[in-house]
Rosetta silent file (secondary structure, phi, psi, omega in degrees, C-alpha in Angstrom):
SEQUENCE: MDFAGTGLTWRELTGIADAPSSRAEAPEPAEGVQDTASLLPLLTDPDVPEEAPARGATALTEIGAPVRTASATANHLLAHLARRSRHDPAWASPLSGS
SCORE:     score description
SCORE:     0.000 S_00000001
   1 L     0.000  134.140 -177.466    1.954  -10.805   -8.479 S_00000001
   2 L  -113.243  120.695 -178.999    4.899  -10.901  -10.865 S_00000001
   3 L  -102.292   19.152 -177.818    4.625   -9.089  -14.172 S_00000001
   4 L   -54.206  133.588  177.738    8.082  -10.050  -15.448 S_00000001
   5 L    89.417   -5.913 -178.243    8.175  -10.197  -19.213 S_00000001
   6 L  -106.923   -2.063 -176.742    5.047   -8.100  -19.735 S_00000001
   7 L  -107.469 -148.120 -176.389    6.577   -4.649  -19.525 S_00000001
   8 E  -105.524  149.274  168.783    9.261   -2.645  -21.274 S_00000001
   9 L   -81.111  165.764  178.118   12.979   -3.134  -21.625 S_00000001
  10 H   -59.011  -41.897 -179.171   15.228   -0.207  -20.727 S_00000001
  11 H   -63.530  -41.633  177.396   15.861    0.412  -24.434 S_00000001
  12 H   -65.227  -43.069 -179.463   12.127    0.484  -25.199 S_00000001
  13 H   -61.130  -48.193 -178.782   11.443    2.778  -22.239 S_00000001
  14 H   -70.406  -29.992  175.982   14.109    5.293  -23.214 S_00000001
  15 H   -62.753  -41.877  177.488   13.043    5.085  -26.863 S_00000001
  16 H   -68.257  -45.547 -177.750    9.536    6.154  -25.897 S_00000001
  17 H   -63.921  -33.137 -177.116   10.796    8.816  -23.487 S_00000001
  18 H   -91.049   -3.816 -178.736   13.183   10.266  -26.066 S_00000001
  19 L   -62.267  135.404 -178.924   10.713   10.263  -28.967 S_00000001
  20 H   -55.549  -32.398 -177.795   10.230   13.773  -30.370 S_00000001
  21 H   -71.725  -13.011 -179.143    6.448   13.470  -30.106 S_00000001
  22 H   -95.173   -0.376 -177.486    6.680   13.014  -26.338 S_00000001
  23 L   -81.827  133.583  179.608    8.500   16.252  -25.656 S_00000001
  24 L   -68.535  -20.975 -177.489    6.524   18.990  -23.951 S_00000001
  25 L   -81.124    1.433 -178.343    8.531   21.611  -25.888 S_00000001
  26 L   -59.212  145.199 -177.308    6.977   20.516  -29.196 S_00000001
  27 L   -60.213  -34.471  177.555    5.454   23.447  -31.148 S_00000001
  28 L  -108.019  158.913  176.381    2.037   21.778  -31.157 S_00000001
  29 L   -55.463  125.551 -176.211    0.476   19.903  -28.264 S_00000001
  30 L   -83.427  146.813  173.618    2.229   16.562  -28.253 S_00000001
  31 L   -95.570  162.162  175.757    0.441   13.270  -28.084 S_00000001
  32 L    91.243 -152.798 -173.329    1.674   10.368  -26.022 S_00000001
  33 L   -73.074  124.315  177.270    3.852   10.365  -22.940 S_00000001
  34 L  -103.532  -34.620  175.551    4.432   13.778  -21.392 S_00000001
  35 L  -115.620  117.830 -173.806    6.072   12.780  -18.111 S_00000001
  36 H   -68.714  -20.860  178.199    8.677   10.086  -18.511 S_00000001
  37 H   -65.033  -24.337  178.869    8.465    9.043  -14.856 S_00000001
  38 H   -67.298  -15.173  178.188    5.079    7.544  -15.645 S_00000001
  39 H   -82.389  -21.519 -175.235    6.965    4.937  -17.691 S_00000001
  40 H   -54.497  -41.007  178.537    9.026    3.664  -14.731 S_00000001
  41 H   -65.782  -16.992  179.988    6.359    1.225  -13.479 S_00000001
  42 H   -83.714  -11.411 -178.377    6.316   -0.357  -16.946 S_00000001
  43 E   -73.470  121.949  177.648   10.009   -1.251  -16.753 S_00000001
  44 L  -123.763    5.790 -178.021   10.484   -4.978  -16.217 S_00000001
  45 L   -86.121  113.105 -179.425   14.029   -5.324  -17.540 S_00000001
  46 L   -74.567  -11.791 -179.930   16.414   -6.115  -14.661 S_00000001
  47 L   -98.739   88.965 -179.798   19.420   -5.316  -16.879 S_00000001
  48 L  -110.615  150.927 -178.807   19.588   -1.549  -16.884 S_00000001
  49 L   -72.969  169.783 -178.703   22.637    0.570  -17.722 S_00000001
  50 L   -59.660  -28.231 -177.992   24.652    2.570  -15.209 S_00000001
  51 L   -79.154   -6.189 -175.536   22.869    5.795  -16.167 S_00000001
  52 H   -57.541  -48.246 -179.574   19.456    4.374  -15.198 S_00000001
  53 H   -61.037  -41.157  179.761   19.371    5.658  -11.580 S_00000001
  54 H   -66.039  -41.725  179.495   20.373    9.187  -12.610 S_00000001
  55 H   -67.218  -39.540  176.765   17.868    9.224  -15.434 S_00000001
  56 H   -63.520  -41.595  178.593   15.170    7.858  -13.134 S_00000001
  57 H   -62.971  -41.190  178.039   15.938   10.507  -10.513 S_00000001
  58 H   -62.339  -44.976  179.275   15.682   13.242  -13.147 S_00000001
  59 H   -62.147  -40.147  179.480   12.331   11.905  -14.336 S_00000001
  60 H   -64.991  -42.082  179.587   11.052   11.764  -10.758 S_00000001
  61 H   -68.390  -29.480  178.442   12.054   15.367  -10.014 S_00000001
  62 H   -65.321  -24.860  178.737   10.379   16.493  -13.242 S_00000001
  63 L  -101.653    9.287  172.547    7.044   15.286  -11.878 S_00000001
  64 L   108.992    3.903  176.525    7.546   16.873   -8.468 S_00000001
  65 L   -67.128  144.357  178.617    9.529   14.401   -6.383 S_00000001
  66 L   -62.375  135.031 -179.107   11.810   16.133   -3.870 S_00000001
  67 H   -57.964  -38.567 -175.822   15.329   16.499   -5.245 S_00000001
  68 H   -67.628  -20.172 -179.969   16.827   15.329   -1.956 S_00000001
  69 H  -114.057   -7.754 -174.710   15.065   11.943   -2.148 S_00000001
  70 H   -61.790  -41.414 -178.948   14.761   11.357   -5.916 S_00000001
  71 H   -64.940  -45.984  179.059   18.119    9.604   -6.263 S_00000001
  72 H   -64.549  -37.907  178.919   17.480    7.209   -3.378 S_00000001
  73 H   -64.878  -45.650  178.655   13.979    6.526   -4.680 S_00000001
  74 H   -61.265  -43.741  178.056   15.249    5.745   -8.187 S_00000001
  75 H   -61.873  -41.541  179.586   17.921    3.442   -6.758 S_00000001
  76 H   -63.976  -46.032 -179.905   15.341    1.683   -4.597 S_00000001
  77 H   -61.405  -43.213 -179.324   12.945    1.183   -7.519 S_00000001
  78 H   -71.446  -34.534  177.072   15.673   -0.200   -9.765 S_00000001
  79 H   -66.803  -39.063  177.817   17.065   -2.446   -7.032 S_00000001
  80 H   -64.450  -39.996  179.116   13.592   -3.835   -6.437 S_00000001
  81 H   -59.717  -42.205 -178.810   13.219   -4.470  -10.154 S_00000001
  82 L   -83.691    3.513  179.817   16.424   -6.492  -10.206 S_00000001
  83 L    58.536   37.056  175.967   15.270   -8.257   -7.023 S_00000001
  84 L  -108.419  147.577  174.150   18.322   -7.015   -5.172 S_00000001
  85 L   -80.039  149.370  177.654   18.202   -5.648   -1.698 S_00000001
  86 L  -120.997  115.075 -179.244   19.296   -2.057   -1.323 S_00000001
  87 L  -102.515  127.801  174.865   20.969   -1.236    1.928 S_00000001
  88 L   -95.758  111.334 -177.126   21.357    2.358    2.999 S_00000001
  89 L   -62.691  -18.129  179.509   24.432    2.473    5.254 S_00000001
  90 L   -79.655  -14.589 -179.193   23.081    5.605    6.948 S_00000001
  91 L   -79.150  124.720 -179.758   20.053    3.689    8.211 S_00000001
  92 L   -91.997  100.649 -178.470   20.505    2.509   11.765 S_00000001
  93 L   -80.650  137.239  176.757   18.805   -0.852   11.934 S_00000001
  94 L   -67.476  -18.464 -179.541   17.758   -2.103   15.370 S_00000001
  95 L   -82.713  -18.847 -177.620   18.888   -5.557   14.200 S_00000001
  96 L   -89.986   -5.513 -177.777   22.445   -4.455   13.511 S_00000001
  97 L    83.440    7.670 -179.781   23.109   -3.180   17.015 S_00000001
  98 L   -72.749    0.000    0.000   23.453    0.396   15.723 S_00000001
């Protein structure tokens, strides 16, 4: 199933994530989005800026993802969004003769 066009652009996603009412540090209990990683599945914009993987990795670690895998996970999610394959050169594929 393809949900292209029904989600958020990168600008919309970061606008929601950066809104003062979504910050956990607010003096009163904030309404709305508390963990920005929950917004990642709503992203349908294949044109994301260079900072997207780093920002995605930060959001993932904030909700408990292991730091050592958060960057690779964010890169994988964004590559999938753009319908690009993501090859990890450290992975020894049985098809490559490695």
